[in-house]
Amino acid sequence: MAQPLVKKDDDRDDEAEYSPFLGIEKGSVLQEARVFNDPQLDARKCSQVITKLLYLLNQGETFTKVEATEVFFAVTKLFQSKDMGLRRMVYLIIKEISPSADEVIIVTSSLMKDMNSKIDMYRANAIRVLCRITDGTLLAQIERYLKQAIVDKNPVVASAALISGIHLLQTNPEIVKRWSNEVQEAVQSRAALVQFHALALLHQIRQNDRLAVSKLVTSLTRGSIRSPLAQCLLIRYTSQVIRESGNNTQSGERPFYDYLESCLRHKSEMVIFEAARAITELNSVTSRELTPAITVLQLFLSSSKPVLRFAAVRTLNKVAMTHPMAVTNCNIDMESLISDQNRSIATLAITTLLKTGNESSVDRLMKQITNFMSDIADEFKIVVVEAIRSLCLKFPLKYRSLMNFLSNILREEGGFDYKKAIVDSIVILIRDIPDAKEAGLLHLCEFIEDCEFTYLSTQILHFLGIEGPKTSDPSKYIRYVYNRVHLENAVVRASAVSTLAKFGAVVDALKPRIFVLLRRCLFDSDDEVRDRATLYLNTLGDDGSVVETDKDVKDFLFGPFDIPLVNLETSLKNYDPSEEAFDIKSVPKEVKSQPLAEKKATGKKPTGLGAPPIGPASTADAYERMLSAIPECANFGKLFKSSAPVELTEAETEYAVNVVKHIFDRHVVFQYNCTNTIPEQLLEDVIVIVDASEADEFSEVFSKPLRSLPYDSPGQTFLAFEKPEGVPTVGKFSNVLKFIVKVVDPTNGEIEDDGVEDEYQLEDLEVVAADYVLKVGVSNFRNAWESLGPDCERVDEYGLGPRESLSEAVYTVINLLGLQPCEGTEEVPPNSRSHTCLLSGVFIGNVKVLVRLSFGLDGSKDVAMKLAVRSEDETVSDAIHEIVASG
Amino acid sequence: MASQGLCPSIKNILLLDSEGKRVAVKYYSDDWPTNNAKLAFEKFVFSKTMKSNARTEAEVTLLENNIIIYKFVQDLHFFVTGSDDENELILASVLQGFFDAVTLLLRSNVDKREALENLDLILLCLDEIVDGGMILETNGPLIAEKVTSHSLDADAPLSEQTLTQAWATAREHLTRTLLK
């Protein structure tokens, strides 16, 4: 408001034309509300004042308790007026003010009178108001009128009563449940909306009774529902019933599917779409079931209404995640949507195409996207970048054009989140596609030459330091890194110094040149940069001083920093500067549980790149670090594989436990992640007791209990077994959680001293053959297959018996073997009779394994499979066959 | 709003002007607990949609896990918000009902001034479309009829009624400016 005062007044006059509420003030309106008390009521004047009050509330103005009470009491006087317009406004403001329980009494009788009025509008509104403001006690008094109203011949009154019933069901279920008969009658109403409201209420009354819901659906799907909204509801209830009943596998027919399909021919688009969506969301939907739904959605794609196009493309996008082949028929319509005016639609179309596209269409698609990228908002661009990343992982051979695309958009304007998404994607591609590494690193180097985001620069420099030295020509990266020392701010400079040191440590040929560069950094203006340079010069052994062993240097530069920063901070604070140097080994490595409040504050940390080592490879790293901190695990050798967590408890139980299986060459370590969800308890000496009687080849080596497990702060306990070396030993383990419970007062955190020993039964855990196989993709399966040669090839055929579908059989075998599907072959095109699936991975003992699976449909449902395995070791090839034979 | 199970539910209905300021809004969900949160949401939605052309057909977008259907006329911006698993076409029918009803109530003079001068009708209209998140009625003419039924019953027909109201407002306005 830098304008002079006079000017402001002018503005006001201009605007005065626009708003009848100009210059309105709460105080004066409250004064005006005194007209409510006039003996001779001026209905219009009163209406105007109420409108003003409502305007104030609508603009976000609040009334104090006293003001609200005053207005409320004044408003109640207006029930004397016979003016219908005024009465409507009175209803409205009572709802807005929502009087307190003791005030409600004042209007109850007036409202109850209106509920029995001859005028429909009074009845309907009085019901809604009364039900909104009443508490349970009053409900018994008016219940009789409400039941009547539900079957009132005026649809507005019936709807008002039904809606009120839906709201009241939350607070007074036992009363509303008594209205079942009336509600059931209302379901048959001729009025569309009454039918809708009645159906909603009836379902909510019965929702906990599965059988009743099923009956309701069965009777209504035969067709007495006319209202489109009610039809949509019925579709939702039907799919819920289907979900809960499971598949009727005997006949192969899905119950109620016919009803859903018939809704696809309804005249209302709303219903057609609801049905199509319901079909696409069915559990393990088959391609035959999907086809009619996809067909109607495809028609919507070319509708003139944006909402229809959006709804259709959004649903197809979701289908493309699970059944990409089913959506390919829509690709032509989808491509025309890339130029859609509505950018949300265009983005969804692009990402769907990226999911369904095949290898040959990638180049054409990229050309279209390039034009499109310039005129969409950043958040849409991020979605596209993520879709391109997964496309690239699916078709590794296409990395060149996709990587080029990423580097091109990296050069264009964009915000931090967008740039970060691109950098993340490039990093992931470098990690997963070895061929893409050098090109990707150079793109990143070019990017940091002109990067405005310190965070991204430092992350990329760190990544360069790890990956750069391993490339064929590390020296070419040095220039990019050293340029940073000249041109950037202190944070980036310090990070560049670290990167230089890493090159020096790994590549001996570069060492002398790195020393020259590092020595120049000794004159930097910033402390941190100088300190780092000095430190690295010493560790790397500049000037022939005592050179630490090569391994120590590498550990220092590349090793994980396995001390929690919080612990280091406290130790450093406690350190007394004395003769004795600070010893980092004295810092405890165990993570102390943080107080709850603090935890919440840190809970929203950025994920992804935010985690210390760049790229998301960090879960494996984290496990490795955690295990190496356990002294007993030290001689187990290198960690081969860590499984995904397996839940051992149901959701929402007192204690949540899941387990991660860590596979070593001769050992297996179970890491039990326990969470205590009871605020009043503290668990101590938590341990899992395992019965390994069904796993006779395993023998327990050690167990590491968890000393204390406070509320909502997960902890781990470990258990290790020895097993025969290099063989995929399987077994079943039953688990019991044992601990000492101590009672905690959650208000002040006081803990009682006495604990009680207790046990908690967990679900069984199995170690299966797939645990010994690591998913590792290959970029070119044919080359890899040829290079392994036929020496250790084993081929055999299996009959898989009757299966639900070909894709289900493929999915089962892939899961059984635990190998990585290559080149998108895990997806079976709809209606195909045969399919070839390519898998690759690494077997325990670091043996590379490639598998070619050929499936064929024999007869109607029987699936036959030919399994060809190639590996570096014939025993491994045999082992893979054994997994299938026994699985 | 407590969970309505599988029932379609509306999170809010907004009527903003061409600068994104409130004309009339109604929230049915607890997603935006304070007035500031509400204002921030309105500003965000307005800025994300203002450049699009939603004058002939309703447009749609997905923002912060909400589906937002919107339509603009003159200097008025209509919005209906639902959660991202809602059927877009149901939300669109609510917007269409709101829009049709307002068009009828304002006698086709759909602009900000007219809307503010008949704010009582707009507020009643919102009240008749959705009750606590549940859809009450989506048929525009029916909504308009429910809003105006009192004046239809009364002696003065709707046209005169609004005209007299307009006169009254104008007169009141004049006195206020004179007294200032």
PDB file of C-alpha atoms in Angstrom, chain A residues 585-753:
ATOM      1  CA  LYS A 585      36.348 -45.202  18.133  1.00  0.00           C
ATOM      2  CA  SER A 586      35.047 -44.132  21.527  1.00  0.00           C
ATOM      3  CA  VAL A 587      31.816 -42.875  19.974  1.00  0.00           C
ATOM      4  CA  PRO A 588      28.997 -45.383  20.501  1.00  0.00           C
ATOM      5  CA  LYS A 589      27.537 -46.745  17.289  1.00  0.00           C
ATOM      6  CA  GLU A 590      24.182 -47.678  18.645  1.00  0.00           C
ATOM      7  CA  VAL A 591      21.401 -45.329  17.711  1.00  0.00           C
ATOM      8  CA  LYS A 592      19.634 -43.991  20.745  1.00  0.00           C
ATOM      9  CA  SER A 593      15.933 -43.652  20.400  1.00  0.00           C
ATOM     10  CA  GLN A 594      15.013 -40.047  20.015  1.00  0.00           C
ATOM     11  CA  PRO A 595      12.284 -38.404  22.018  1.00  0.00           C
ATOM     12  CA  LEU A 596       8.975 -38.445  20.206  1.00  0.00           C
ATOM     13  CA  ALA A 597       8.606 -34.760  19.589  1.00  0.00           C
ATOM     14  CA  GLU A 598      12.013 -34.521  18.034  1.00  0.00           C
ATOM     15  CA  LYS A 599      11.318 -37.475  15.857  1.00  0.00           C
ATOM     16  CA  LYS A 600       8.262 -35.914  14.353  1.00  0.00           C
ATOM     17  CA  ALA A 601      10.191 -32.853  13.433  1.00  0.00           C
ATOM     18  CA  THR A 602      12.820 -34.858  11.598  1.00  0.00           C
ATOM     19  CA  GLY A 603      10.279 -37.205  10.083  1.00  0.00           C
ATOM     20  CA  LYS A 604       9.732 -35.154   6.981  1.00  0.00           C
ATOM     21  CA  LYS A 605      13.276 -35.266   5.700  1.00  0.00           C
ATOM     22  CA  PRO A 606      13.660 -35.380   1.957  1.00  0.00           C
ATOM     23  CA  THR A 607      14.183 -38.854   0.633  1.00  0.00           C
ATOM     24  CA  GLY A 608      15.953 -39.966  -2.495  1.00  0.00           C
ATOM     25  CA  LEU A 609      18.970 -37.834  -3.153  1.00  0.00           C
ATOM     26  CA  GLY A 610      18.740 -36.493   0.379  1.00  0.00           C
ATOM     27  CA  ALA A 611      20.078 -39.746   1.752  1.00  0.00           C
ATOM     28  CA  PRO A 612      23.843 -39.598   2.260  1.00  0.00           C
ATOM     29  CA  PRO A 613      25.214 -41.626  -0.656  1.00  0.00           C
ATOM     30  CA  ILE A 614      23.849 -40.444  -3.965  1.00  0.00           C
ATOM     31  CA  GLY A 615      21.315 -42.687  -5.643  1.00  0.00           C
ATOM     32  CA  PRO A 616      18.857 -45.079  -4.072  1.00  0.00           C
ATOM     33  CA  ALA A 617      21.226 -48.032  -3.851  1.00  0.00           C
ATOM     34  CA  SER A 618      21.429 -47.132  -0.211  1.00  0.00           C
ATOM     35  CA  THR A 619      19.140 -49.754   1.357  1.00  0.00           C
ATOM     36  CA  ALA A 620      21.669 -52.465   0.530  1.00  0.00           C
ATOM     37  CA  ASP A 621      24.443 -50.185   1.775  1.00  0.00           C
ATOM     38  CA  ALA A 622      22.524 -49.474   4.935  1.00  0.00           C
ATOM     39  CA  TYR A 623      22.036 -53.162   5.656  1.00  0.00           C
ATOM     40  CA  GLU A 624      25.678 -53.886   5.007  1.00  0.00           C
ATOM     41  CA  ARG A 625      26.717 -51.120   7.332  1.00  0.00           C
ATOM     42  CA  MET A 626      24.322 -52.238  10.023  1.00  0.00           C
ATOM     43  CA  LEU A 627      25.553 -55.823   9.867  1.00  0.00           C
ATOM     44  CA  SER A 628      29.205 -54.873   9.829  1.00  0.00           C
ATOM     45  CA  ALA A 629      28.580 -53.064  13.106  1.00  0.00           C
ATOM     46  CA  ILE A 630      27.792 -56.436  14.727  1.00  0.00           C
ATOM     47  CA  PRO A 631      31.089 -58.023  15.724  1.00  0.00           C
ATOM     48  CA  GLU A 632      29.739 -61.561  15.426  1.00  0.00           C
ATOM     49  CA  CYS A 633      28.987 -61.018  11.763  1.00  0.00           C
ATOM     50  CA  ALA A 634      32.508 -59.879  10.956  1.00  0.00           C
ATOM     51  CA  ASN A 635      33.730 -63.224   9.666  1.00  0.00           C
ATOM     52  CA  PHE A 636      30.638 -64.007   7.593  1.00  0.00           C
ATOM     53  CA  GLY A 637      32.182 -62.539   4.478  1.00  0.00           C
ATOM     54  CA  LYS A 638      30.396 -60.387   1.964  1.00  0.00           C
ATOM     55  CA  LEU A 639      26.659 -59.914   2.172  1.00  0.00           C
ATOM     56  CA  PHE A 640      25.123 -61.608  -0.849  1.00  0.00           C
ATOM     57  CA  LYS A 641      21.524 -60.491  -0.680  1.00  0.00           C
ATOM     58  CA  SER A 642      18.989 -58.922   1.647  1.00  0.00           C
ATOM     59  CA  SER A 643      15.366 -59.785   1.083  1.00  0.00           C
ATOM     60  CA  ALA A 644      12.515 -57.309   1.180  1.00  0.00           C
ATOM     61  CA  PRO A 645      10.950 -57.103   4.667  1.00  0.00           C
ATOM     62  CA  VAL A 646       8.451 -59.920   5.344  1.00  0.00           C
ATOM     63  CA  GLU A 647       5.654 -59.015   7.751  1.00  0.00           C
ATOM     64  CA  LEU A 648       5.317 -61.419  10.667  1.00  0.00           C
ATOM     65  CA  THR A 649       2.352 -59.674  12.275  1.00  0.00           C
ATOM     66  CA  GLU A 650      -0.965 -58.455  10.959  1.00  0.00           C
ATOM     67  CA  ALA A 651      -1.458 -54.747  10.484  1.00  0.00           C
ATOM     68  CA  GLU A 652      -2.504 -52.752  13.566  1.00  0.00           C
ATOM     69  CA  THR A 653      -1.476 -55.271  16.209  1.00  0.00           C
ATOM     70  CA  GLU A 654       0.194 -54.315  19.482  1.00  0.00           C
ATOM     71  CA  TYR A 655       3.667 -55.075  18.225  1.00  0.00           C
ATOM     72  CA  ALA A 656       4.571 -54.843  14.579  1.00  0.00           C
ATOM     73  CA  VAL A 657       7.401 -57.121  13.501  1.00  0.00           C
ATOM     74  CA  ASN A 658       8.856 -57.718  10.083  1.00  0.00           C
ATOM     75  CA  VAL A 659      11.975 -59.608   9.149  1.00  0.00           C
ATOM     76  CA  VAL A 660      14.728 -59.121   6.593  1.00  0.00           C
ATOM     77  CA  LYS A 661      16.673 -62.181   5.520  1.00  0.00           C
ATOM     78  CA  HIS A 662      20.358 -61.468   4.941  1.00  0.00           C
ATOM     79  CA  ILE A 663      22.065 -64.201   2.955  1.00  0.00           C
ATOM     80  CA  PHE A 664      25.811 -64.806   3.284  1.00  0.00           C
ATOM     81  CA  ASP A 665      27.836 -67.575   1.711  1.00  0.00           C
ATOM     82  CA  ARG A 666      27.703 -69.830   4.771  1.00  0.00           C
ATOM     83  CA  HIS A 667      25.317 -67.951   7.011  1.00  0.00           C
ATOM     84  CA  VAL A 668      21.866 -66.514   7.144  1.00  0.00           C
ATOM     85  CA  VAL A 669      21.049 -63.571   9.395  1.00  0.00           C
ATOM     86  CA  PHE A 670      17.480 -62.680  10.294  1.00  0.00           C
ATOM     87  CA  GLN A 671      16.987 -59.054  11.117  1.00  0.00           C
ATOM     88  CA  TYR A 672      13.722 -58.604  13.025  1.00  0.00           C
ATOM     89  CA  ASN A 673      12.448 -55.035  12.874  1.00  0.00           C
ATOM     90  CA  CYS A 674      10.160 -54.522  15.828  1.00  0.00           C
ATOM     91  CA  THR A 675       7.849 -51.604  16.552  1.00  0.00           C
ATOM     92  CA  ASN A 676       5.990 -51.156  19.784  1.00  0.00           C
ATOM     93  CA  THR A 677       2.652 -49.449  19.138  1.00  0.00           C
ATOM     94  CA  ILE A 678       1.480 -49.140  22.746  1.00  0.00           C
ATOM     95  CA  PRO A 679       2.321 -45.776  24.312  1.00  0.00           C
ATOM     96  CA  GLU A 680       1.905 -47.175  27.837  1.00  0.00           C
ATOM     97  CA  GLN A 681       4.599 -49.813  27.418  1.00  0.00           C
ATOM     98  CA  LEU A 682       8.337 -50.069  27.262  1.00  0.00           C
ATOM     99  CA  LEU A 683       9.744 -53.405  26.147  1.00  0.00           C
ATOM    100  CA  GLU A 684      13.144 -54.601  27.298  1.00  0.00           C
ATOM    101  CA  ASP A 685      15.420 -57.482  26.367  1.00  0.00           C
ATOM    102  CA  VAL A 686      13.432 -58.140  23.221  1.00  0.00           C
ATOM    103  CA  ILE A 687      14.432 -61.329  21.432  1.00  0.00           C
ATOM    104  CA  VAL A 688      12.857 -63.664  18.914  1.00  0.00           C
ATOM    105  CA  ILE A 689      12.938 -67.318  19.903  1.00  0.00           C
ATOM    106  CA  VAL A 690      13.082 -69.449  16.799  1.00  0.00           C
ATOM    107  CA  ASP A 691      12.153 -73.065  16.453  1.00  0.00           C
ATOM    108  CA  ALA A 692      14.203 -74.422  13.562  1.00  0.00           C
ATOM    109  CA  SER A 693      13.013 -78.024  13.765  1.00  0.00           C
ATOM    110  CA  GLU A 694      11.687 -77.766  10.232  1.00  0.00           C
ATOM    111  CA  ALA A 695      14.994 -76.394   9.007  1.00  0.00           C
ATOM    112  CA  ASP A 696      17.442 -79.095  10.016  1.00  0.00           C
ATOM    113  CA  GLU A 697      20.331 -77.917   7.878  1.00  0.00           C
ATOM    114  CA  PHE A 698      20.489 -74.646   9.775  1.00  0.00           C
ATOM    115  CA  SER A 699      22.195 -74.316  13.131  1.00  0.00           C
ATOM    116  CA  GLU A 700      21.941 -71.230  15.302  1.00  0.00           C
ATOM    117  CA  VAL A 701      25.165 -69.275  15.755  1.00  0.00           C
ATOM    118  CA  PHE A 702      24.266 -66.289  17.858  1.00  0.00           C
ATOM    119  CA  SER A 703      21.413 -63.986  18.759  1.00  0.00           C
ATOM    120  CA  LYS A 704      21.550 -60.312  19.552  1.00  0.00           C
ATOM    121  CA  PRO A 705      18.662 -59.093  21.708  1.00  0.00           C
ATOM    122  CA  LEU A 706      17.343 -55.568  21.640  1.00  0.00           C
ATOM    123  CA  ARG A 707      17.962 -53.891  24.959  1.00  0.00           C
ATOM    124  CA  SER A 708      14.973 -51.588  24.961  1.00  0.00           C
ATOM    125  CA  LEU A 709      12.064 -50.864  22.650  1.00  0.00           C
ATOM    126  CA  PRO A 710      10.166 -47.691  23.536  1.00  0.00           C
ATOM    127  CA  TYR A 711       6.858 -46.699  21.947  1.00  0.00           C
ATOM    128  CA  ASP A 712       6.848 -45.902  18.234  1.00  0.00           C
ATOM    129  CA  SER A 713      10.576 -46.086  17.734  1.00  0.00           C
ATOM    130  CA  PRO A 714      11.563 -49.175  15.769  1.00  0.00           C
ATOM    131  CA  GLY A 715      14.436 -51.355  16.903  1.00  0.00           C
ATOM    132  CA  GLN A 716      16.174 -54.448  15.617  1.00  0.00           C
ATOM    133  CA  THR A 717      17.108 -57.800  17.030  1.00  0.00           C
ATOM    134  CA  PHE A 718      19.295 -60.233  15.097  1.00  0.00           C
ATOM    135  CA  LEU A 719      19.593 -63.966  14.844  1.00  0.00           C
ATOM    136  CA  ALA A 720      22.217 -65.823  12.806  1.00  0.00           C
ATOM    137  CA  PHE A 721      22.313 -69.363  11.453  1.00  0.00           C
ATOM    138  CA  GLU A 722      25.053 -71.380   9.854  1.00  0.00           C
ATOM    139  CA  LYS A 723      24.242 -73.381   6.756  1.00  0.00           C
ATOM    140  CA  PRO A 724      26.080 -75.487   4.153  1.00  0.00           C
ATOM    141  CA  GLU A 725      28.259 -73.328   1.928  1.00  0.00           C
ATOM    142  CA  GLY A 726      27.052 -72.074  -1.422  1.00  0.00           C
ATOM    143  CA  VAL A 727      23.901 -74.198  -1.563  1.00  0.00           C
ATOM    144  CA  PRO A 728      20.356 -72.871  -1.603  1.00  0.00           C
ATOM    145  CA  THR A 729      19.318 -74.476   1.672  1.00  0.00           C
ATOM    146  CA  VAL A 730      15.635 -74.000   2.410  1.00  0.00           C
ATOM    147  CA  GLY A 731      13.720 -74.292   5.669  1.00  0.00           C
ATOM    148  CA  LYS A 732      10.832 -73.114   7.756  1.00  0.00           C
ATOM    149  CA  PHE A 733      11.162 -71.291  11.069  1.00  0.00           C
ATOM    150  CA  SER A 734       8.522 -70.561  13.669  1.00  0.00           C
ATOM    151  CA  ASN A 735       8.993 -67.422  15.749  1.00  0.00           C
ATOM    152  CA  VAL A 736       7.984 -66.201  19.170  1.00  0.00           C
ATOM    153  CA  LEU A 737       8.727 -62.699  20.361  1.00  0.00           C
ATOM    154  CA  LYS A 738       9.945 -62.670  23.980  1.00  0.00           C
ATOM    155  CA  PHE A 739      10.405 -59.563  26.095  1.00  0.00           C
ATOM    156  CA  ILE A 740       9.941 -57.857  29.432  1.00  0.00           C
ATOM    157  CA  VAL A 741       7.085 -55.340  29.612  1.00  0.00           C
ATOM    158  CA  LYS A 742       7.363 -52.233  31.747  1.00  0.00           C
ATOM    159  CA  VAL A 743       4.503 -49.828  32.239  1.00  0.00           C
ATOM    160  CA  VAL A 744       5.056 -46.236  31.154  1.00  0.00           C
ATOM    161  CA  ASP A 745       2.947 -43.241  32.025  1.00  0.00           C
ATOM    162  CA  PRO A 746       2.544 -41.599  28.608  1.00  0.00           C
ATOM    163  CA  THR A 747       1.808 -38.184  30.093  1.00  0.00           C
ATOM    164  CA  ASN A 748       5.124 -37.727  31.843  1.00  0.00           C
ATOM    165  CA  GLY A 749       7.208 -40.602  30.496  1.00  0.00           C
ATOM    166  CA  GLU A 750       7.831 -42.152  33.905  1.00  0.00           C
ATOM    167  CA  ILE A 751       8.711 -45.826  33.781  1.00  0.00           C
ATOM    168  CA  GLU A 752       7.830 -48.313  36.489  1.00  0.00           C
ATOM    169  CA  ASP A 753      10.720 -50.402  37.659  1.00  0.00           C
TER     170      ASP A 753
END
